[in-house]
Coordinates of N, CA and C in Angstrom, one line a residue:
X1 N -3.4 -66.0 56.8 CA -3.0 -67.5 56.6 C -1.5 -67.5 56.1
X2 N -0.8 -68.1 57.0 CA 0.8 -68.6 57.0 C 0.8 -70.0 56.7
X3 N 1.2 -70.7 55.4 CA 1.8 -71.8 55.2 C 2.7 -72.4 56.1
X4 N 3.1 -73.6 56.3 CA 4.1 -74.2 57.1 C 5.1 -73.8 56.2
X5 N 6.3 -73.6 57.4 CA 7.6 -73.5 56.5 C 8.1 -72.3 56.1
X6 N 6.8 -71.1 55.7 CA 7.3 -69.7 55.8 C 8.2 -69.7 57.1
X7 N 8.8 -69.1 57.1 CA 9.1 -67.9 58.1 C 8.9 -66.2 58.2
X8 N 8.3 -66.3 59.7 CA 7.8 -65.1 59.6 C 8.5 -63.9 59.6
X9 N 9.4 -64.1 59.7 CA 10.4 -62.9 59.5 C 10.7 -62.5 57.9
X10 N 10.2 -61.5 58.0 CA 10.2 -60.4 56.6 C 11.6 -60.5 55.5
X11 N 11.9 -60.7 54.9 CA 12.6 -60.4 53.6 C 12.3 -59.2 53.3
X12 N 12.7 -58.5 52.6 CA 12.4 -57.2 51.2 C 13.4 -57.4 50.5
X13 N 12.7 -57.4 49.0 CA 13.7 -57.4 47.9 C 13.1 -56.4 46.5
X14 N 13.9 -55.9 46.1 CA 13.8 -54.6 44.8 C 12.8 -55.0 44.1
X15 N 12.5 -53.8 43.4 CA 11.4 -53.5 42.4 C 12.1 -54.9 41.2
X16 N 10.9 -54.9 40.2 CA 11.6 -55.7 39.3 C 12.5 -57.2 39.8
X17 N 11.4 -58.4 40.8 CA 11.6 -59.1 41.3 C 11.4 -60.2 40.8
X18 N 11.6 -61.5 40.8 CA 10.9 -62.5 40.6 C 11.4 -63.5 41.5
X19 N 9.9 -64.5 42.6 CA 9.8 -64.7 43.3 C 9.0 -66.4 43.5
X20 N 9.4 -66.4 44.1 CA 9.7 -68.2 44.1 C 7.8 -68.6 45.0
X21 N 6.7 -69.1 44.5 CA 5.7 -68.9 45.1 C 4.8 -70.1 45.1
X22 N 4.0 -69.9 45.6 CA 2.8 -71.7 46.1 C 1.3 -70.8 45.3
X23 N 0.6 -70.6 44.7 CA -0.6 -70.4 44.5 C -1.7 -70.6 43.8
X24 N -2.9 -70.9 44.5 CA -4.2 -72.0 44.5 C -5.3 -71.1 43.8
X25 N -6.0 -71.9 42.9 CA -7.8 -70.7 42.5 C -8.3 -71.2 43.9
X26 N -8.5 -71.9 44.9 CA -9.0 -72.5 46.0 C -9.4 -71.3 47.1
X27 N -9.8 -70.0 47.0 CA -9.5 -68.8 47.2 C -10.7 -69.6 48.3
X28 N -12.0 -70.1 48.3 CA -12.6 -69.8 49.4 C -12.6 -71.4 50.1
X29 N -11.7 -72.2 49.4 CA -11.9 -74.0 49.9 C -11.0 -73.4 51.6
X30 N -11.7 -74.2 52.5 CA -11.0 -74.8 54.1 C -9.8 -75.4 53.4
X31 N -9.5 -76.6 52.7 CA -7.9 -76.8 52.5 C -7.3 -76.8 51.6
X32 N -6.6 -76.1 50.8 CA -6.4 -75.4 49.6 C -5.3 -76.6 49.1
X33 N -5.6 -77.0 47.5 CA -4.4 -77.3 47.3 C -3.6 -76.8 46.6
X34 N -2.4 -76.6 46.8 CA -0.9 -75.3 46.8 C -0.8 -75.8 45.1
X35 N 0.4 -75.0 44.2 CA 1.1 -75.2 43.2 C 2.0 -74.3 43.3
X36 N 3.4 -74.9 42.8 CA 4.9 -74.2 42.5 C 4.5 -73.1 41.8
X37 N 5.4 -72.1 41.6 CA 5.2 -71.0 40.6 C 6.3 -69.6 40.8
X38 N 5.8 -69.0 39.9 CA 6.8 -67.7 39.9 C 6.2 -66.9 39.6
X39 N 6.6 -65.5 40.6 CA 5.4 -64.5 40.7 C 7.0 -63.3 39.9
X40 N 6.4 -62.4 39.2 CA 7.5 -62.2 38.3 C 6.8 -60.4 38.5
X41 N 7.7 -59.1 39.8 CA 7.1 -57.7 40.3 C 7.9 -56.5 39.0
X42 N 6.9 -56.4 37.5 CA 7.6 -55.5 37.2 C 8.5 -54.2 38.1
X43 N 9.2 -53.2 38.0 CA 10.2 -52.3 38.7 C 9.0 -51.0 39.0
X44 N 7.8 -51.0 38.3 CA 6.8 -50.1 38.5 C 6.5 -50.4 40.3
X45 N 6.4 -51.9 40.9 CA 6.2 -52.3 41.7 C 4.9 -52.6 41.7
X46 N 4.1 -52.2 40.6 CA 1.9 -51.9 40.6 C 1.9 -53.7 39.3
X47 N 2.9 -54.0 39.0 CA 2.2 -54.5 38.0 C 2.9 -56.4 38.2
X48 N 2.6 -57.7 38.3 CA 2.7 -58.8 38.5 C 2.3 -59.6 38.0
X49 N 2.9 -60.4 37.1 CA 2.5 -61.5 36.4 C 3.0 -62.6 37.7
X50 N 2.1 -64.0 37.0 CA 1.7 -65.6 38.1 C 2.5 -66.6 36.7
X51 N 3.2 -66.9 36.9 CA 3.6 -68.3 35.9 C 3.9 -69.8 36.9
X52 N 3.1 -70.5 36.2 CA 3.2 -71.8 37.1 C 4.7 -72.1 37.1
X53 N 4.8 -73.3 37.2 CA 6.2 -74.4 37.6 C 7.1 -74.6 36.0
X54 N 6.2 -74.3 34.8 CA 6.5 -74.8 34.0 C 7.2 -73.6 33.1
X55 N 6.8 -72.5 33.5 CA 7.0 -70.7 33.2 C 5.7 -70.5 32.2
X56 N 4.3 -71.2 32.3 CA 4.0 -70.7 31.3 C 2.4 -69.6 32.1
X57 N 2.2 -68.8 31.7 CA 1.8 -67.1 32.2 C 0.2 -68.2 32.8
X58 N -0.4 -67.7 34.4 CA -1.2 -68.1 34.9 C -2.9 -66.8 34.4
X59 N -1.9 -65.5 35.3 CA -2.5 -64.6 35.5 C -1.8 -63.3 35.2
X60 N -2.0 -62.0 35.4 CA -1.5 -60.6 35.7 C -2.6 -60.1 36.6
X61 N -1.8 -59.0 37.4 CA -2.6 -58.4 38.8 C -2.0 -56.7 38.5
X62 N -2.3 -55.9 38.7 CA -2.4 -54.8 38.6 C -2.7 -54.1 40.6
X63 N -1.8 -53.5 41.4 CA -1.8 -53.7 42.6 C -1.5 -51.6 42.2
X64 N -1.8 -51.3 44.0 CA -1.1 -50.3 44.4 C 0.6 -50.4 44.5
X65 N 1.7 -49.5 43.8 CA 2.6 -49.8 44.3 C 3.1 -50.1 46.0
X66 N 4.0 -50.9 45.9 CA 4.8 -51.4 47.4 C 5.7 -51.9 47.2
X67 N 5.7 -52.6 48.2 CA 7.2 -54.0 48.4 C 6.5 -55.1 48.7
X68 N 7.2 -55.5 48.5 CA 6.8 -56.7 48.6 C 7.9 -57.6 49.5
X69 N 7.0 -58.4 50.8 CA 7.7 -59.5 51.3 C 8.0 -60.8 51.2
X70 N 8.5 -61.5 51.6 CA 9.1 -63.1 51.6 C 7.9 -63.3 53.0
X71 N 7.7 -64.4 52.3 CA 6.0 -64.3 53.5 C 4.4 -63.9 53.6
X72 N 4.7 -63.0 52.4 CA 3.0 -62.1 52.7 C 2.5 -63.2 51.7
X73 N 0.9 -62.7 51.7 CA 0.1 -63.0 50.9 C -0.4 -62.5 50.6
X74 N -0.8 -63.1 48.8 CA -1.2 -61.6 47.9 C -2.8 -62.4 47.3
X75 N -4.0 -61.3 47.3 CA -5.3 -62.2 46.8 C -5.4 -61.3 45.4
X76 N -5.1 -61.8 44.4 CA -5.2 -62.1 42.7 C -7.1 -62.4 42.9
X77 N -7.4 -61.8 41.2 CA -8.6 -61.8 41.2 C -8.7 -63.0 40.9
X78 N -7.9 -64.1 40.5 CA -8.5 -65.5 40.5 C -7.7 -67.0 41.3
X79 N -6.6 -65.8 42.0 CA -5.6 -66.8 42.6 C -5.5 -66.1 44.1
X80 N -4.8 -67.5 45.1 CA -3.9 -66.7 46.5 C -3.0 -66.8 45.8
X81 N -1.8 -66.4 46.4 CA -0.7 -65.8 45.9 C 0.3 -65.8 47.6
X82 N 0.7 -67.3 47.6 CA 2.1 -67.0 48.7 C 3.4 -66.9 48.4
X83 N 4.2 -65.3 49.0 CA 5.1 -65.1 48.4 C 6.8 -66.6 49.6
X84 N 7.4 -67.1 48.9 CA 8.5 -68.1 49.5 C 9.6 -67.4 50.0
X85 N 10.2 -66.9 48.7 CA 11.5 -66.7 48.2 C 11.7 -65.7 47.5
X86 N 12.7 -65.0 47.0 CA 13.4 -63.8 46.1 C 14.2 -64.5 45.5
X87 N 13.4 -64.7 44.3 CA 14.8 -65.3 43.1 C 15.9 -64.6 42.8
X88 N 15.2 -63.5 42.2 CA 16.6 -62.1 41.2 C 15.7 -60.9 42.2
X89 N 16.7 -60.1 41.6 CA 16.5 -58.6 41.9 C 17.2 -57.8 41.5
X90 N 16.4 -56.8 40.2 CA 17.1 -56.0 39.4 C 18.0 -55.4 40.2
X91 N 18.1 -55.1 41.5 CA 19.9 -54.5 41.4 C 20.9 -55.2 42.1
X92 N 20.5 -56.6 42.1 CA 21.7 -57.7 41.6 C 21.9 -58.5 40.4
X93 N 23.3 -58.8 39.9 CA 23.4 -59.5 38.6 C 23.5 -60.9 38.7
X94 N 23.1 -61.1 39.1 CA 22.6 -62.8 39.7 C 21.2 -63.2 38.1
X95 N 21.4 -64.5 37.8 CA 20.5 -64.8 37.0 C 19.2 -65.9 37.7
X96 N 18.4 -65.5 37.0 CA 17.1 -66.4 38.1 C 17.5 -68.0 37.6
X97 N 17.6 -68.8 39.0 CA 17.7 -70.4 39.0 C 16.8 -70.9 39.1
X98 N 16.4 -72.2 38.5 CA 15.2 -73.2 39.4 C 15.5 -73.3 40.1
X99 N 14.6 -74.3 41.0 CA 14.3 -74.6 42.4 C 15.2 -76.2 42.2
X100 N 15.7 -76.6 42.9 CA 16.6 -77.5 42.8 C 16.2 -78.9 42.5
X101 N 15.0 -79.5 42.5 CA 14.4 -80.6 41.8 C 14.5 -79.8 40.2
X102 N 14.1 -78.6 40.1 CA 14.2 -78.6 38.8 C 15.6 -78.6 38.0
X103 N 16.3 -78.4 38.9 CA 17.8 -78.2 38.3 C 18.3 -79.9 37.9
X104 N 17.8 -80.7 39.2 CA 18.4 -82.0 38.9 C 17.5 -82.9 38.0
X105 N 16.4 -82.2 37.4 CA 15.7 -82.9 36.8 C 16.9 -82.3 35.2
X106 N 16.8 -81.3 35.2 CA 17.2 -80.9 33.8 C 18.9 -81.2 33.7
X107 N 19.5 -82.2 34.8 CA 20.5 -82.5 34.5 C 20.7 -83.5 34.3
X108 N 19.5 -84.5 34.5 CA 19.1 -86.3 33.7 C 19.0 -86.2 32.1

């Protein structure tokens, strides 16, 4: 399943990374309703935590240690998650920046 607007080219991020994602609980429905969120992948690469657009915890997930790439879709126990962008990685000193629309709302 590829969501329109997602590049088919894979970009990899280092472990302990924050990703901008879309997710849905409608795993079996043909036309899914997607919500914005953030996925935190811990340094071991196996533990992941899904948060909604307001930073509220949604679900945690443990998988085999592997590298996550942009454009990939993960199936958690209760949600499908599509990786849209790498926000922060442990190899860089940059801080997590909210999406542009959240930045504009915070400034108003």
